[in-house]
Amino acid sequence: MKHRGSRSIRDALALLFAVVAAAVFYGIGTRAMLPGLDDLRMYLIITDRFDDGDSSNDDANGKSDPRDPLAVQGGDLKGIERQLPYLEKLGVNAIWMTPVQMNVPGAFHGYWIQHFKRIDPRLGSMEDLRRTIRSAHARGIRVYLDVVCNHTAPLIRTKEGGYVWNDHGYSLVWKDSTQLPTPRALQNLALYHNYGAVKQWTDPYQVLGELPGGLSDLRTEDPRVLAIMIDIWTWWMEQTGCDGFRVDTVKHVDMPFWYAWLHAMRVHAQNIGRKDFFIFGEVFSNDDRKCAGYTVPDTDGRRGFDAVYNFSLADALRAVFGRHESVDRIAVSVRNFPLYDSSALSRQMIFIDNHDMSRFLAFADGDEAGMREALTFLYGLPGVPTLYYGTEQSFRGGTGPDWENRESMFAGGWKGAQPHVDAFDTTRPMFRHIETLNTQRGRSRILRDGNCTVADADTVQQLIVIRRSIGTREAFVIYNAGPEPADWMPPSEKRWEIWPEDAGYRSPDGRLHIDARRSMWLLPARRIMRGRQ
């Protein structure tokens, strides 16, 4: 008994030392300055395309070429650190950066990981990442790393030479025996599915099959794969001081894996003093029932994801604001909010575009006014508004393959249709509008935390009204999608303030007059920030 008691004391002291050392080394004491998880305003960065802070590493893992949108361009961690003042001015308080792990040479986006415990040298070093996170924390900005659990880079081929779905399975071999994944445990071919490409985008095929590009699909149902992925991602948690994980391709993994992996991540975060570690997942589907299922606990009470992306809402916002479809599209999506676990709803990831779809302006044929109104509406809804880099600079992208929407912000990279100059202009009208949206949302608890219901969805006037409420306090987020002004009567005689002030007015009889194709917030009086709009 004495021996076991002594060991318990030593273990406790060792854990305490690790926590204290991490706090000192990673600047975790600065977390007191960071925003609460219910007040996040996220910014998505494709690291290779944001800013090139160190041109000496541009060719460190694949030759850079500004003429080729599929080639490495040179953006890196030092570039992100250099632009933190820009992001702070924009008003974002959280960054999600695409994977920083070492990819096969030339894979710029980060998702073709070969070495899971190494930083890609074209992005910098581990110390660059730690310093970037510390610098972000010093400015009140949280940093989230991208996680891949279901596949490695396309490192495997079949002896039979095929990839079309095969119920009986292929014989797997390495494409190049000198180019294997690490850690070494991932070099066991028995840990990979061998059925070929996804047959159809439903279960179980999308779990058992390879994604486009021949990505080597891991058998996540195998306990050995679970153990490897727990080891890899707890290591990144310890090494970097990041604030949480964005998890890729969630629907392509069996749910028992996620419950076990999420539980392990939370236990480890708790053990190292990280009670606010936030894990949100990408379930790329417009089906709210499917997406919501990943947020609810299992039968043993193990929690699902802290949040998922609301693709249903994104699809509705794009359709209404970008293509002038019926406002009922938004109403249907909002009425599905209760499907999600209540703990996840206020932290759902809400957006109008991202790196896997066309930019809003490409979808909306360049309608900047429509994007401005879409963003105004978005920032009034519950969840975490997530801005795709370049939106504040009115990047347009294209309607074709993904790479058309992955332009470089810095002058030396591939720019698509953008002018060949640095795109960090803080005076652009769209930048200033988003800056104000971030500030306004940060000052309005009712927009961040209030309950959310559809107050009105008038498909004749094309008027959608969303009610936000805390107790007896209420606010409204409104969009008149019609080509003519519309009137709406607020449900009480309370004093209200309208923002933006030029979106409409309140008539002497109490009716709210909303200009054509304008969004507005109707907030309790004296809740609006005065100053530049």
PDB file of C-alpha atoms in Angstrom, residues 22 28 43 47 62 103 177 181 192 206 221 238 268 313 321 348 359 364 376 384 427-428 450 518:
ATOM      1  CA  ALA A  22       2.844  24.112 -20.298  1.00  0.00           C
ATOM      2  CA  ILE A  28      -1.449  29.706 -21.233  1.00  0.00           C
ATOM      3  CA  TYR A  43     -11.840  33.368 -39.643  1.00  0.00           C
ATOM      4  CA  THR A  47      -2.272  28.956 -44.668  1.00  0.00           C
ATOM      5  CA  GLY A  62       7.093  21.061 -53.344  1.00  0.00           C
ATOM      6  CA  ASN A 103       1.906  16.658 -46.637  1.00  0.00           C
ATOM      7  CA  SER A 177       8.131   1.866 -50.360  1.00  0.00           C
ATOM      8  CA  PRO A 181       3.358   7.584 -43.626  1.00  0.00           C
ATOM      9  CA  TYR A 192      -6.685   0.646 -44.410  1.00  0.00           C
ATOM     10  CA  GLN A 206     -18.947   6.901 -47.625  1.00  0.00           C
ATOM     11  CA  GLU A 221     -13.483   0.824 -36.752  1.00  0.00           C
ATOM     12  CA  GLU A 238       0.256  19.286 -25.741  1.00  0.00           C
ATOM     13  CA  HIS A 268      -6.702  14.688 -21.888  1.00  0.00           C
ATOM     14  CA  LEU A 313     -28.353  27.171 -43.225  1.00  0.00           C
ATOM     15  CA  PHE A 321     -29.363  36.242 -50.776  1.00  0.00           C
ATOM     16  CA  GLN A 348     -22.967  25.882 -34.357  1.00  0.00           C
ATOM     17  CA  ARG A 359     -17.287  31.829 -52.961  1.00  0.00           C
ATOM     18  CA  ALA A 364     -24.241  35.323 -56.679  1.00  0.00           C
ATOM     19  CA  THR A 376     -25.630  41.265 -41.777  1.00  0.00           C
ATOM     20  CA  VAL A 384     -20.140  31.088 -34.492  1.00  0.00           C
ATOM     21  CA  THR A 427     -10.404  50.771 -45.888  1.00  0.00           C
ATOM     22  CA  ARG A 428     -12.511  48.667 -48.275  1.00  0.00           C
ATOM     23  CA  GLY A 450     -30.599  34.571 -27.213  1.00  0.00           C
ATOM     24  CA  ARG A 518     -32.100  44.915 -47.109  1.00  0.00           C
TER      25      ARG A 518
END
